[in-house]
Amino acid sequence: FFFKRFIIFSNMPVPRTNNRVNDMNNAGGGPMEWFRSLPLVTQYWFGATLMLTVAGNMGIISPMHLVFIWDNIKSKFEIWRLLTCFCYAGPFAFPTLILLYLLYNFSNMYETSTPFNTGAGGGTADYVFMWMLGAVVMVSTQPLVAMVLPVSNFLYTSNMVYYVLYVWSKRHPNTSVSIWGFPVKGIMLPFAYVLLAIFTGAPYFEMIHGIFIGHIYYFLVDIVPTVYGKDFLHTPRFLIDQLGVGIYAPANDPQPTAPVEGSGGGGRANWGSGGQRLGGSSSGETSAGGSSAPATNNSQQRPQQERRGSRI
């Protein structure tokens, strides 16, 4: 019933891009080595979503035990629903596979290309804080948004995916991407997906909800400090204590190389269905045979670092 509205993009183009942290083709040890090479948030979110989606469809657990039902949370203390409603991709179907890939791809892109710095140097702790904040605001605003758009009040996985995508597009507005061969700037990528959903008859209300929450986050993290001189968003100390500053790496793993400053904002990635591996070159353009994160827009990154540097 409500899952029908949740299924996304049965015939939408799947974005393809590589990044500096992981690549299935570079995982010499197989799928498990590739999975372990994923950055922390993407690894847990993607892994939990894949596991719960499979379990829900194989009858191991009922999907109704995963969705957001406030009465059950409040009266029966089923607090796991606060997380599982962001970690179920729907019934077995091709659109569910596409949604899983979009979750992996968008989360991986953002986490490995310097998230907005809210106190942890643009690292893993900042991304965890952004994810948690988005989840709270998403669930809280659903009744208001539902007055205008028929968005689901049970599942928020798709909403969260496009929330992350929108924040990434604001972090890297000048990154050039392509969909089916059509060039699109990073800043326009979320809206390009909405238009494609409208034209193909796919559900798009949850996408708009996620984009709306993403704009609230962007407004608070970038516009308000720049225009009004106020700094409201601060990564909690306990997250920084647990995950450190910058990209989190376990003690027994080598620390990932930090993104190179000054590489410009003109990176290019292939988001179509051609299947060719693309990577980054020294000029900031992506080219065949390499692996790199989308280039960072320095004009935005430097003010972020300067404003937040005192809290690191």
PDB file of C-alpha atoms in Angstrom:
ATOM      1  CA  PHE A   1       0.000   0.000   0.000  1.00  0.00           C
ATOM      2  CA  PHE A   2       2.154   2.903   1.185  1.00  0.00           C
ATOM      3  CA  PHE A   3       5.216   1.174  -0.304  1.00  0.00           C
ATOM      4  CA  LYS A   4       3.931   1.948  -3.800  1.00  0.00           C
ATOM      5  CA  ARG A   5       4.587   5.624  -3.254  1.00  0.00           C
ATOM      6  CA  PHE A   6       7.982   4.827  -1.797  1.00  0.00           C
ATOM      7  CA  ILE A   7       9.454   2.973  -4.809  1.00  0.00           C
ATOM      8  CA  ILE A   8      11.710   5.277  -6.808  1.00  0.00           C
ATOM      9  CA  PHE A   9      12.988   5.383 -10.369  1.00  0.00           C
ATOM     10  CA  SER A  10      12.131   2.198 -12.193  1.00  0.00           C
ATOM     11  CA  ASN A  11      13.530   3.742 -15.380  1.00  0.00           C
ATOM     12  CA  MET A  12      15.788   6.526 -14.137  1.00  0.00           C
ATOM     13  CA  PRO A  13      19.495   6.734 -15.017  1.00  0.00           C
ATOM     14  CA  VAL A  14      21.800   5.359 -12.363  1.00  0.00           C
ATOM     15  CA  PRO A  15      24.649   7.718 -11.499  1.00  0.00           C
ATOM     16  CA  ARG A  16      28.118   6.286 -11.894  1.00  0.00           C
ATOM     17  CA  THR A  17      31.102   7.874 -10.225  1.00  0.00           C
ATOM     18  CA  ASN A  18      34.250   6.823  -8.436  1.00  0.00           C
ATOM     19  CA  ASN A  19      35.891   8.350  -5.381  1.00  0.00           C
ATOM     20  CA  ARG A  20      39.204   8.250  -3.672  1.00  0.00           C
ATOM     21  CA  VAL A  21      38.236   5.894  -0.854  1.00  0.00           C
ATOM     22  CA  ASN A  22      36.688   2.887  -2.516  1.00  0.00           C
ATOM     23  CA  ASP A  23      35.944   1.254  -5.832  1.00  0.00           C
ATOM     24  CA  MET A  24      34.489  -2.203  -6.426  1.00  0.00           C
ATOM     25  CA  ASN A  25      37.079  -2.785  -9.129  1.00  0.00           C
ATOM     26  CA  ASN A  26      39.906  -1.963  -6.721  1.00  0.00           C
ATOM     27  CA  ALA A  27      38.649  -4.291  -3.975  1.00  0.00           C
ATOM     28  CA  GLY A  28      41.164  -7.063  -4.493  1.00  0.00           C
ATOM     29  CA  GLY A  29      39.725  -9.077  -1.609  1.00  0.00           C
ATOM     30  CA  GLY A  30      36.224  -9.232  -3.054  1.00  0.00           C
ATOM     31  CA  PRO A  31      32.897  -7.781  -1.886  1.00  0.00           C
ATOM     32  CA  MET A  32      33.732  -7.915   1.830  1.00  0.00           C
ATOM     33  CA  GLU A  33      36.938  -5.960   1.331  1.00  0.00           C
ATOM     34  CA  TRP A  34      35.031  -3.435  -0.755  1.00  0.00           C
ATOM     35  CA  PHE A  35      32.361  -3.128   1.922  1.00  0.00           C
ATOM     36  CA  ARG A  36      34.942  -2.643   4.672  1.00  0.00           C
ATOM     37  CA  SER A  37      36.606   0.057   2.604  1.00  0.00           C
ATOM     38  CA  LEU A  38      33.454   2.196   2.638  1.00  0.00           C
ATOM     39  CA  PRO A  39      33.543   5.273   4.881  1.00  0.00           C
ATOM     40  CA  LEU A  40      31.913   4.804   8.279  1.00  0.00           C
ATOM     41  CA  VAL A  41      28.458   6.374   7.835  1.00  0.00           C
ATOM     42  CA  THR A  42      27.956   4.972   4.345  1.00  0.00           C
ATOM     43  CA  GLN A  43      29.065   1.535   5.507  1.00  0.00           C
ATOM     44  CA  TYR A  44      26.595   1.392   8.398  1.00  0.00           C
ATOM     45  CA  TRP A  45      23.684   3.062   6.597  1.00  0.00           C
ATOM     46  CA  PHE A  46      24.040   1.081   3.385  1.00  0.00           C
ATOM     47  CA  GLY A  47      24.736  -2.165   5.258  1.00  0.00           C
ATOM     48  CA  ALA A  48      21.744  -1.743   7.574  1.00  0.00           C
ATOM     49  CA  THR A  49      19.437  -0.851   4.681  1.00  0.00           C
ATOM     50  CA  LEU A  50      20.570  -3.810   2.609  1.00  0.00           C
ATOM     51  CA  MET A  51      20.222  -6.221   5.537  1.00  0.00           C
ATOM     52  CA  LEU A  52      16.787  -4.975   6.659  1.00  0.00           C
ATOM     53  CA  THR A  53      15.448  -4.859   3.107  1.00  0.00           C
ATOM     54  CA  VAL A  54      16.487  -8.466   2.492  1.00  0.00           C
ATOM     55  CA  ALA A  55      15.168  -9.583   5.889  1.00  0.00           C
ATOM     56  CA  GLY A  56      11.855  -7.809   5.360  1.00  0.00           C
ATOM     57  CA  ASN A  57      11.333  -9.344   1.927  1.00  0.00           C
ATOM     58  CA  MET A  58      12.327 -12.867   2.967  1.00  0.00           C
ATOM     59  CA  GLY A  59       9.881 -12.911   5.864  1.00  0.00           C
ATOM     60  CA  ILE A  60      12.570 -12.925   8.546  1.00  0.00           C
ATOM     61  CA  ILE A  61      11.068  -9.751   9.954  1.00  0.00           C
ATOM     62  CA  SER A  62       7.861  -7.969   9.089  1.00  0.00           C
ATOM     63  CA  PRO A  63       8.325  -4.609   7.351  1.00  0.00           C
ATOM     64  CA  MET A  64       5.644  -3.266   9.700  1.00  0.00           C
ATOM     65  CA  HIS A  65       8.156  -3.713  12.528  1.00  0.00           C
ATOM     66  CA  LEU A  66      10.565  -1.381  10.727  1.00  0.00           C
ATOM     67  CA  VAL A  67       8.390   1.572   9.764  1.00  0.00           C
ATOM     68  CA  PHE A  68       7.819   4.701  11.839  1.00  0.00           C
ATOM     69  CA  ILE A  69       4.762   4.355  14.105  1.00  0.00           C
ATOM     70  CA  TRP A  70       4.844   6.937  16.870  1.00  0.00           C
ATOM     71  CA  ASP A  71       2.264   5.206  19.077  1.00  0.00           C
ATOM     72  CA  ASN A  72       4.391   2.050  19.168  1.00  0.00           C
ATOM     73  CA  ILE A  73       7.503   4.070  19.956  1.00  0.00           C
ATOM     74  CA  LYS A  74       5.804   5.948  22.752  1.00  0.00           C
ATOM     75  CA  SER A  75       3.679   3.218  24.349  1.00  0.00           C
ATOM     76  CA  LYS A  76       5.666   0.058  23.565  1.00  0.00           C
ATOM     77  CA  PHE A  77       9.129   1.632  23.623  1.00  0.00           C
ATOM     78  CA  GLU A  78       9.987   0.298  20.142  1.00  0.00           C
ATOM     79  CA  ILE A  79      12.754   2.848  19.775  1.00  0.00           C
ATOM     80  CA  TRP A  80      14.468   0.978  16.938  1.00  0.00           C
ATOM     81  CA  ARG A  81      11.808   2.402  14.629  1.00  0.00           C
ATOM     82  CA  LEU A  82      13.517   5.798  14.948  1.00  0.00           C
ATOM     83  CA  LEU A  83      16.363   4.376  12.842  1.00  0.00           C
ATOM     84  CA  THR A  84      14.850   1.545  10.827  1.00  0.00           C
ATOM     85  CA  CYS A  85      12.391   3.885   9.100  1.00  0.00           C
ATOM     86  CA  PHE A  86      15.474   5.299   7.331  1.00  0.00           C
ATOM     87  CA  CYS A  87      16.863   1.849   6.526  1.00  0.00           C
ATOM     88  CA  TYR A  88      14.244  -0.040   4.527  1.00  0.00           C
ATOM     89  CA  ALA A  89      14.227   0.276   0.743  1.00  0.00           C
ATOM     90  CA  GLY A  90      10.901  -1.404  -0.037  1.00  0.00           C
ATOM     91  CA  PRO A  91       9.756  -4.687  -1.593  1.00  0.00           C
ATOM     92  CA  PHE A  92      11.972  -6.663  -3.955  1.00  0.00           C
ATOM     93  CA  ALA A  93      11.831  -4.866  -7.299  1.00  0.00           C
ATOM     94  CA  PHE A  94      14.208  -3.146  -9.673  1.00  0.00           C
ATOM     95  CA  PRO A  95      13.363   0.328  -8.252  1.00  0.00           C
ATOM     96  CA  THR A  96      14.417  -0.923  -4.802  1.00  0.00           C
ATOM     97  CA  LEU A  97      17.798  -1.932  -6.231  1.00  0.00           C
ATOM     98  CA  ILE A  98      18.135   1.514  -7.778  1.00  0.00           C
ATOM     99  CA  LEU A  99      17.315   3.193  -4.463  1.00  0.00           C
ATOM    100  CA  LEU A 100      19.954   1.100  -2.682  1.00  0.00           C
ATOM    101  CA  TYR A 101      22.537   2.138  -5.245  1.00  0.00           C
ATOM    102  CA  LEU A 102      21.570   5.802  -5.000  1.00  0.00           C
ATOM    103  CA  LEU A 103      21.874   5.613  -1.205  1.00  0.00           C
ATOM    104  CA  TYR A 104      25.363   4.131  -1.471  1.00  0.00           C
ATOM    105  CA  ASN A 105      26.462   6.517  -4.191  1.00  0.00           C
ATOM    106  CA  PHE A 106      25.177   9.817  -2.807  1.00  0.00           C
ATOM    107  CA  SER A 107      26.227   9.075   0.777  1.00  0.00           C
ATOM    108  CA  ASN A 108      29.656   7.902  -0.345  1.00  0.00           C
ATOM    109  CA  MET A 109      30.163  10.991  -2.505  1.00  0.00           C
ATOM    110  CA  TYR A 110      29.315  13.386   0.282  1.00  0.00           C
ATOM    111  CA  GLU A 111      31.222  11.596   3.022  1.00  0.00           C
ATOM    112  CA  THR A 112      34.431  11.315   0.992  1.00  0.00           C
ATOM    113  CA  SER A 113      34.469  14.862  -0.371  1.00  0.00           C
ATOM    114  CA  THR A 114      34.688  17.000   2.791  1.00  0.00           C
ATOM    115  CA  PRO A 115      31.258  17.521   4.382  1.00  0.00           C
ATOM    116  CA  PHE A 116      30.288  20.934   5.715  1.00  0.00           C
ATOM    117  CA  ASN A 117      32.462  21.686   8.721  1.00  0.00           C
ATOM    118  CA  THR A 118      30.363  22.149  11.851  1.00  0.00           C
ATOM    119  CA  GLY A 119      33.154  21.530  14.313  1.00  0.00           C
ATOM    120  CA  ALA A 120      34.970  18.330  13.314  1.00  0.00           C
ATOM    121  CA  GLY A 121      36.972  19.608  10.376  1.00  0.00           C
ATOM    122  CA  GLY A 122      34.460  18.555   7.742  1.00  0.00           C
ATOM    123  CA  GLY A 123      34.809  14.921   8.716  1.00  0.00           C
ATOM    124  CA  THR A 124      32.804  11.892   9.786  1.00  0.00           C
ATOM    125  CA  ALA A 125      31.465  13.431  12.998  1.00  0.00           C
ATOM    126  CA  ASP A 126      30.071  16.364  11.012  1.00  0.00           C
ATOM    127  CA  TYR A 127      28.319  13.967   8.623  1.00  0.00           C
ATOM    128  CA  VAL A 128      26.842  11.950  11.502  1.00  0.00           C
ATOM    129  CA  PHE A 129      25.544  15.177  13.040  1.00  0.00           C
ATOM    130  CA  MET A 130      24.064  16.257   9.707  1.00  0.00           C
ATOM    131  CA  TRP A 131      22.375  12.873   9.278  1.00  0.00           C
ATOM    132  CA  MET A 132      20.937  12.891  12.801  1.00  0.00           C
ATOM    133  CA  LEU A 133      19.714  16.464  12.499  1.00  0.00           C
ATOM    134  CA  GLY A 134      18.098  15.741   9.143  1.00  0.00           C
ATOM    135  CA  ALA A 135      16.342  12.673  10.539  1.00  0.00           C
ATOM    136  CA  VAL A 136      14.836  14.627  13.436  1.00  0.00           C
ATOM    137  CA  VAL A 137      13.688  17.521  11.258  1.00  0.00           C
ATOM    138  CA  MET A 138      12.373  15.154   8.585  1.00  0.00           C
ATOM    139  CA  VAL A 139      10.117  13.257  10.976  1.00  0.00           C
ATOM    140  CA  SER A 140       9.063  16.434  12.786  1.00  0.00           C
ATOM    141  CA  THR A 141       8.055  18.289   9.635  1.00  0.00           C
ATOM    142  CA  GLN A 142       6.222  15.392   7.978  1.00  0.00           C
ATOM    143  CA  PRO A 143       2.778  16.354   9.358  1.00  0.00           C
ATOM    144  CA  LEU A 144       3.219  19.908   8.046  1.00  0.00           C
ATOM    145  CA  VAL A 145       4.533  18.817   4.656  1.00  0.00           C
ATOM    146  CA  ALA A 146       1.710  16.274   4.381  1.00  0.00           C
ATOM    147  CA  MET A 147      -0.757  19.173   4.330  1.00  0.00           C
ATOM    148  CA  VAL A 148       0.704  20.140   0.948  1.00  0.00           C
ATOM    149  CA  LEU A 149       2.287  16.931  -0.416  1.00  0.00           C
ATOM    150  CA  PRO A 150       1.132  13.335   0.107  1.00  0.00           C
ATOM    151  CA  VAL A 151       4.421  12.190   1.663  1.00  0.00           C
ATOM    152  CA  SER A 152       4.711   8.931   3.550  1.00  0.00           C
ATOM    153  CA  ASN A 153       4.703   9.034   7.338  1.00  0.00           C
ATOM    154  CA  PHE A 154       6.042   5.479   7.657  1.00  0.00           C
ATOM    155  CA  LEU A 155       9.303   5.370   5.704  1.00  0.00           C
ATOM    156  CA  TYR A 156      11.940   8.044   5.128  1.00  0.00           C
ATOM    157  CA  THR A 157      14.759   6.264   3.313  1.00  0.00           C
ATOM    158  CA  SER A 158      14.160   7.996  -0.005  1.00  0.00           C
ATOM    159  CA  ASN A 159      13.703  11.348   1.729  1.00  0.00           C
ATOM    160  CA  MET A 160      17.067  10.949   3.452  1.00  0.00           C
ATOM    161  CA  VAL A 161      18.839   9.960   0.235  1.00  0.00           C
ATOM    162  CA  TYR A 162      17.774  13.182  -1.485  1.00  0.00           C
ATOM    163  CA  TYR A 163      18.496  15.206   1.623  1.00  0.00           C
ATOM    164  CA  VAL A 164      22.106  14.029   1.407  1.00  0.00           C
ATOM    165  CA  LEU A 165      22.210  14.615  -2.351  1.00  0.00           C
ATOM    166  CA  TYR A 166      20.946  18.184  -1.982  1.00  0.00           C
ATOM    167  CA  VAL A 167      23.527  19.023   0.684  1.00  0.00           C
ATOM    168  CA  TRP A 168      26.249  17.533  -1.537  1.00  0.00           C
ATOM    169  CA  SER A 169      25.039  19.669  -4.460  1.00  0.00           C
ATOM    170  CA  LYS A 170      25.356  22.792  -2.317  1.00  0.00           C
ATOM    171  CA  ARG A 171      28.817  21.739  -1.145  1.00  0.00           C
ATOM    172  CA  HIS A 172      29.983  21.128  -4.733  1.00  0.00           C
ATOM    173  CA  PRO A 173      27.796  23.375  -6.902  1.00  0.00           C
ATOM    174  CA  ASN A 174      30.273  23.657  -9.779  1.00  0.00           C
ATOM    175  CA  THR A 175      31.013  19.957 -10.179  1.00  0.00           C
ATOM    176  CA  SER A 176      29.995  18.927 -13.688  1.00  0.00           C
ATOM    177  CA  VAL A 177      27.985  15.735 -14.040  1.00  0.00           C
ATOM    178  CA  SER A 178      25.996  14.196 -16.864  1.00  0.00           C
ATOM    179  CA  ILE A 179      22.708  12.303 -17.009  1.00  0.00           C
ATOM    180  CA  TRP A 180      22.162  10.312 -20.187  1.00  0.00           C
ATOM    181  CA  GLY A 181      24.826  12.468 -21.831  1.00  0.00           C
ATOM    182  CA  PHE A 182      23.251  15.787 -20.818  1.00  0.00           C
ATOM    183  CA  PRO A 183      25.647  17.980 -18.810  1.00  0.00           C
ATOM    184  CA  VAL A 184      24.314  19.164 -15.453  1.00  0.00           C
ATOM    185  CA  LYS A 185      25.987  21.266 -12.788  1.00  0.00           C
ATOM    186  CA  GLY A 186      26.082  19.734  -9.322  1.00  0.00           C
ATOM    187  CA  ILE A 187      23.833  22.491  -7.989  1.00  0.00           C
ATOM    188  CA  MET A 188      21.068  21.406 -10.381  1.00  0.00           C
ATOM    189  CA  LEU A 189      21.392  17.643  -9.936  1.00  0.00           C
ATOM    190  CA  PRO A 190      18.605  17.166  -7.322  1.00  0.00           C
ATOM    191  CA  PHE A 191      16.149  19.122  -9.457  1.00  0.00           C
ATOM    192  CA  ALA A 192      17.167  17.175 -12.549  1.00  0.00           C
ATOM    193  CA  TYR A 193      16.174  13.977 -10.763  1.00  0.00           C
ATOM    194  CA  VAL A 194      12.845  15.493  -9.702  1.00  0.00           C
ATOM    195  CA  LEU A 195      12.098  16.524 -13.290  1.00  0.00           C
ATOM    196  CA  LEU A 196      13.003  13.070 -14.575  1.00  0.00           C
ATOM    197  CA  ALA A 197      10.704  11.525 -11.965  1.00  0.00           C
ATOM    198  CA  ILE A 198       7.853  13.795 -13.058  1.00  0.00           C
ATOM    199  CA  PHE A 199       8.382  13.068 -16.747  1.00  0.00           C
ATOM    200  CA  THR A 200       8.556   9.302 -16.197  1.00  0.00           C
ATOM    201  CA  GLY A 201       5.610   9.155 -13.807  1.00  0.00           C
ATOM    202  CA  ALA A 202       7.703   8.048 -10.822  1.00  0.00           C
ATOM    203  CA  PRO A 203       6.862   9.230  -7.276  1.00  0.00           C
ATOM    204  CA  TYR A 204       8.647  12.429  -6.371  1.00  0.00           C
ATOM    205  CA  PHE A 205       6.980  13.824  -3.231  1.00  0.00           C
ATOM    206  CA  GLU A 206       9.487  12.191  -0.870  1.00  0.00           C
ATOM    207  CA  MET A 207      12.297  13.601  -3.010  1.00  0.00           C
ATOM    208  CA  ILE A 208      10.915  17.122  -2.589  1.00  0.00           C
ATOM    209  CA  HIS A 209      10.619  16.605   1.173  1.00  0.00           C
ATOM    210  CA  GLY A 210      14.266  15.534   1.393  1.00  0.00           C
ATOM    211  CA  ILE A 211      15.388  18.493  -0.734  1.00  0.00           C
ATOM    212  CA  PHE A 212      13.376  20.832   1.498  1.00  0.00           C
ATOM    213  CA  ILE A 213      15.098  19.527   4.643  1.00  0.00           C
ATOM    214  CA  GLY A 214      18.454  19.731   2.867  1.00  0.00           C
ATOM    215  CA  HIS A 215      17.857  23.395   2.118  1.00  0.00           C
ATOM    216  CA  ILE A 216      17.067  24.078   5.772  1.00  0.00           C
ATOM    217  CA  TYR A 217      20.394  22.497   6.741  1.00  0.00           C
ATOM    218  CA  TYR A 218      22.295  24.406   4.060  1.00  0.00           C
ATOM    219  CA  PHE A 219      20.665  27.671   5.108  1.00  0.00           C
ATOM    220  CA  LEU A 220      21.689  27.159   8.739  1.00  0.00           C
ATOM    221  CA  VAL A 221      25.201  25.867   8.052  1.00  0.00           C
ATOM    222  CA  ASP A 222      26.275  28.273   5.301  1.00  0.00           C
ATOM    223  CA  ILE A 223      23.922  31.195   4.667  1.00  0.00           C
ATOM    224  CA  VAL A 224      23.201  32.197   8.260  1.00  0.00           C
ATOM    225  CA  PRO A 225      26.882  32.342   9.349  1.00  0.00           C
ATOM    226  CA  THR A 226      27.870  34.216   6.187  1.00  0.00           C
ATOM    227  CA  VAL A 227      25.027  36.730   5.984  1.00  0.00           C
ATOM    228  CA  TYR A 228      23.923  37.107   9.599  1.00  0.00           C
ATOM    229  CA  GLY A 229      27.117  36.240  11.466  1.00  0.00           C
ATOM    230  CA  LYS A 230      25.334  33.614  13.562  1.00  0.00           C
ATOM    231  CA  ASP A 231      26.592  30.068  14.024  1.00  0.00           C
ATOM    232  CA  PHE A 232      23.845  27.745  15.236  1.00  0.00           C
ATOM    233  CA  LEU A 233      24.994  24.291  14.175  1.00  0.00           C
ATOM    234  CA  HIS A 234      27.735  22.687  16.257  1.00  0.00           C
ATOM    235  CA  THR A 235      28.708  19.048  16.093  1.00  0.00           C
ATOM    236  CA  PRO A 236      28.212  17.619  19.615  1.00  0.00           C
ATOM    237  CA  ARG A 237      31.352  17.074  21.614  1.00  0.00           C
ATOM    238  CA  PHE A 238      30.622  13.389  22.177  1.00  0.00           C
ATOM    239  CA  LEU A 239      30.654  12.754  18.414  1.00  0.00           C
ATOM    240  CA  ILE A 240      34.004  14.484  18.038  1.00  0.00           C
ATOM    241  CA  ASP A 241      35.379  12.542  21.012  1.00  0.00           C
ATOM    242  CA  GLN A 242      34.247   9.250  19.483  1.00  0.00           C
ATOM    243  CA  LEU A 243      35.020   9.890  15.818  1.00  0.00           C
ATOM    244  CA  GLY A 244      37.746  12.498  15.993  1.00  0.00           C
ATOM    245  CA  VAL A 245      38.436  15.371  13.618  1.00  0.00           C
ATOM    246  CA  GLY A 246      38.375  14.696   9.889  1.00  0.00           C
ATOM    247  CA  ILE A 247      37.548  11.372   8.258  1.00  0.00           C
ATOM    248  CA  TYR A 248      37.243   8.586  10.801  1.00  0.00           C
ATOM    249  CA  ALA A 249      39.588   5.623  10.435  1.00  0.00           C
ATOM    250  CA  PRO A 250      39.932   2.697  12.870  1.00  0.00           C
ATOM    251  CA  ALA A 251      43.186   2.623  14.825  1.00  0.00           C
ATOM    252  CA  ASN A 252      44.470  -0.378  12.863  1.00  0.00           C
ATOM    253  CA  ASP A 253      43.718   1.181   9.465  1.00  0.00           C
ATOM    254  CA  PRO A 254      45.825   3.790   7.659  1.00  0.00           C
ATOM    255  CA  GLN A 255      44.366   7.283   7.829  1.00  0.00           C
ATOM    256  CA  PRO A 256      42.766   8.235   4.495  1.00  0.00           C
ATOM    257  CA  THR A 257      44.466  11.024   2.638  1.00  0.00           C
ATOM    258  CA  ALA A 258      42.692  14.348   3.142  1.00  0.00           C
ATOM    259  CA  PRO A 259      41.175  16.051   0.094  1.00  0.00           C
ATOM    260  CA  VAL A 260      43.622  18.355  -1.650  1.00  0.00           C
ATOM    261  CA  GLU A 261      42.833  22.033  -1.221  1.00  0.00           C
ATOM    262  CA  GLY A 262      43.008  24.312  -4.182  1.00  0.00           C
ATOM    263  CA  SER A 263      41.959  21.774  -6.779  1.00  0.00           C
ATOM    264  CA  GLY A 264      39.189  23.988  -8.101  1.00  0.00           C
ATOM    265  CA  GLY A 265      35.491  23.350  -8.507  1.00  0.00           C
ATOM    266  CA  GLY A 266      35.373  22.061 -12.051  1.00  0.00           C
ATOM    267  CA  GLY A 267      35.495  18.315 -11.412  1.00  0.00           C
ATOM    268  CA  ARG A 268      33.600  16.118 -13.845  1.00  0.00           C
ATOM    269  CA  ALA A 269      31.903  12.788 -13.262  1.00  0.00           C
ATOM    270  CA  ASN A 270      29.847  10.474 -15.435  1.00  0.00           C
ATOM    271  CA  TRP A 271      26.334   9.863 -14.125  1.00  0.00           C
ATOM    272  CA  GLY A 272      24.900   8.077 -17.133  1.00  0.00           C
ATOM    273  CA  SER A 273      24.606   4.443 -17.954  1.00  0.00           C
ATOM    274  CA  GLY A 274      27.690   4.039 -20.116  1.00  0.00           C
ATOM    275  CA  GLY A 275      29.480   1.957 -17.488  1.00  0.00           C
ATOM    276  CA  GLN A 276      32.960   3.416 -18.067  1.00  0.00           C
ATOM    277  CA  ARG A 277      35.044   3.971 -14.950  1.00  0.00           C
ATOM    278  CA  LEU A 278      36.007   7.585 -14.547  1.00  0.00           C
ATOM    279  CA  GLY A 279      38.533   9.170 -12.264  1.00  0.00           C
ATOM    280  CA  GLY A 280      40.243  12.426 -11.481  1.00  0.00           C
ATOM    281  CA  SER A 281      43.181  14.091 -13.169  1.00  0.00           C
ATOM    282  CA  SER A 282      45.490  16.727 -11.820  1.00  0.00           C
ATOM    283  CA  SER A 283      43.616  19.461 -13.603  1.00  0.00           C
ATOM    284  CA  GLY A 284      40.405  18.828 -11.668  1.00  0.00           C
ATOM    285  CA  GLU A 285      38.692  17.115 -14.656  1.00  0.00           C
ATOM    286  CA  THR A 286      37.789  13.454 -14.350  1.00  0.00           C
ATOM    287  CA  SER A 287      39.300  11.136 -16.927  1.00  0.00           C
ATOM    288  CA  ALA A 288      39.451   7.432 -17.646  1.00  0.00           C
ATOM    289  CA  GLY A 289      41.527   5.129 -15.466  1.00  0.00           C
ATOM    290  CA  GLY A 290      41.619   6.930 -12.123  1.00  0.00           C
ATOM    291  CA  SER A 291      39.647   7.312  -8.939  1.00  0.00           C
ATOM    292  CA  SER A 292      38.875  10.590  -7.261  1.00  0.00           C
ATOM    293  CA  ALA A 293      36.248  12.507  -5.293  1.00  0.00           C
ATOM    294  CA  PRO A 294      34.305  15.307  -6.943  1.00  0.00           C
ATOM    295  CA  ALA A 295      36.291  18.528  -6.791  1.00  0.00           C
ATOM    296  CA  THR A 296      35.573  20.926  -3.945  1.00  0.00           C
ATOM    297  CA  ASN A 297      34.389  24.472  -4.468  1.00  0.00           C
ATOM    298  CA  ASN A 298      37.146  26.440  -2.735  1.00  0.00           C
ATOM    299  CA  SER A 299      35.207  29.655  -2.545  1.00  0.00           C
ATOM    300  CA  GLN A 300      32.806  27.939  -0.174  1.00  0.00           C
ATOM    301  CA  GLN A 301      35.265  25.688   1.624  1.00  0.00           C
ATOM    302  CA  ARG A 302      37.666  28.370   2.842  1.00  0.00           C
ATOM    303  CA  PRO A 303      35.044  30.477   4.647  1.00  0.00           C
ATOM    304  CA  GLN A 304      33.662  27.302   6.216  1.00  0.00           C
ATOM    305  CA  GLN A 305      37.054  26.306   7.560  1.00  0.00           C
ATOM    306  CA  GLU A 306      37.789  29.788   8.825  1.00  0.00           C
ATOM    307  CA  ARG A 307      34.460  30.118  10.608  1.00  0.00           C
ATOM    308  CA  ARG A 308      34.621  26.700  12.201  1.00  0.00           C
ATOM    309  CA  GLY A 309      38.345  26.383  12.807  1.00  0.00           C
ATOM    310  CA  SER A 310      38.141  27.686  16.364  1.00  0.00           C
ATOM    311  CA  ARG A 311      35.968  24.758  17.418  1.00  0.00           C
ATOM    312  CA  ILE A 312      38.138  21.970  16.034  1.00  0.00           C
TER     313      ILE A 312
END
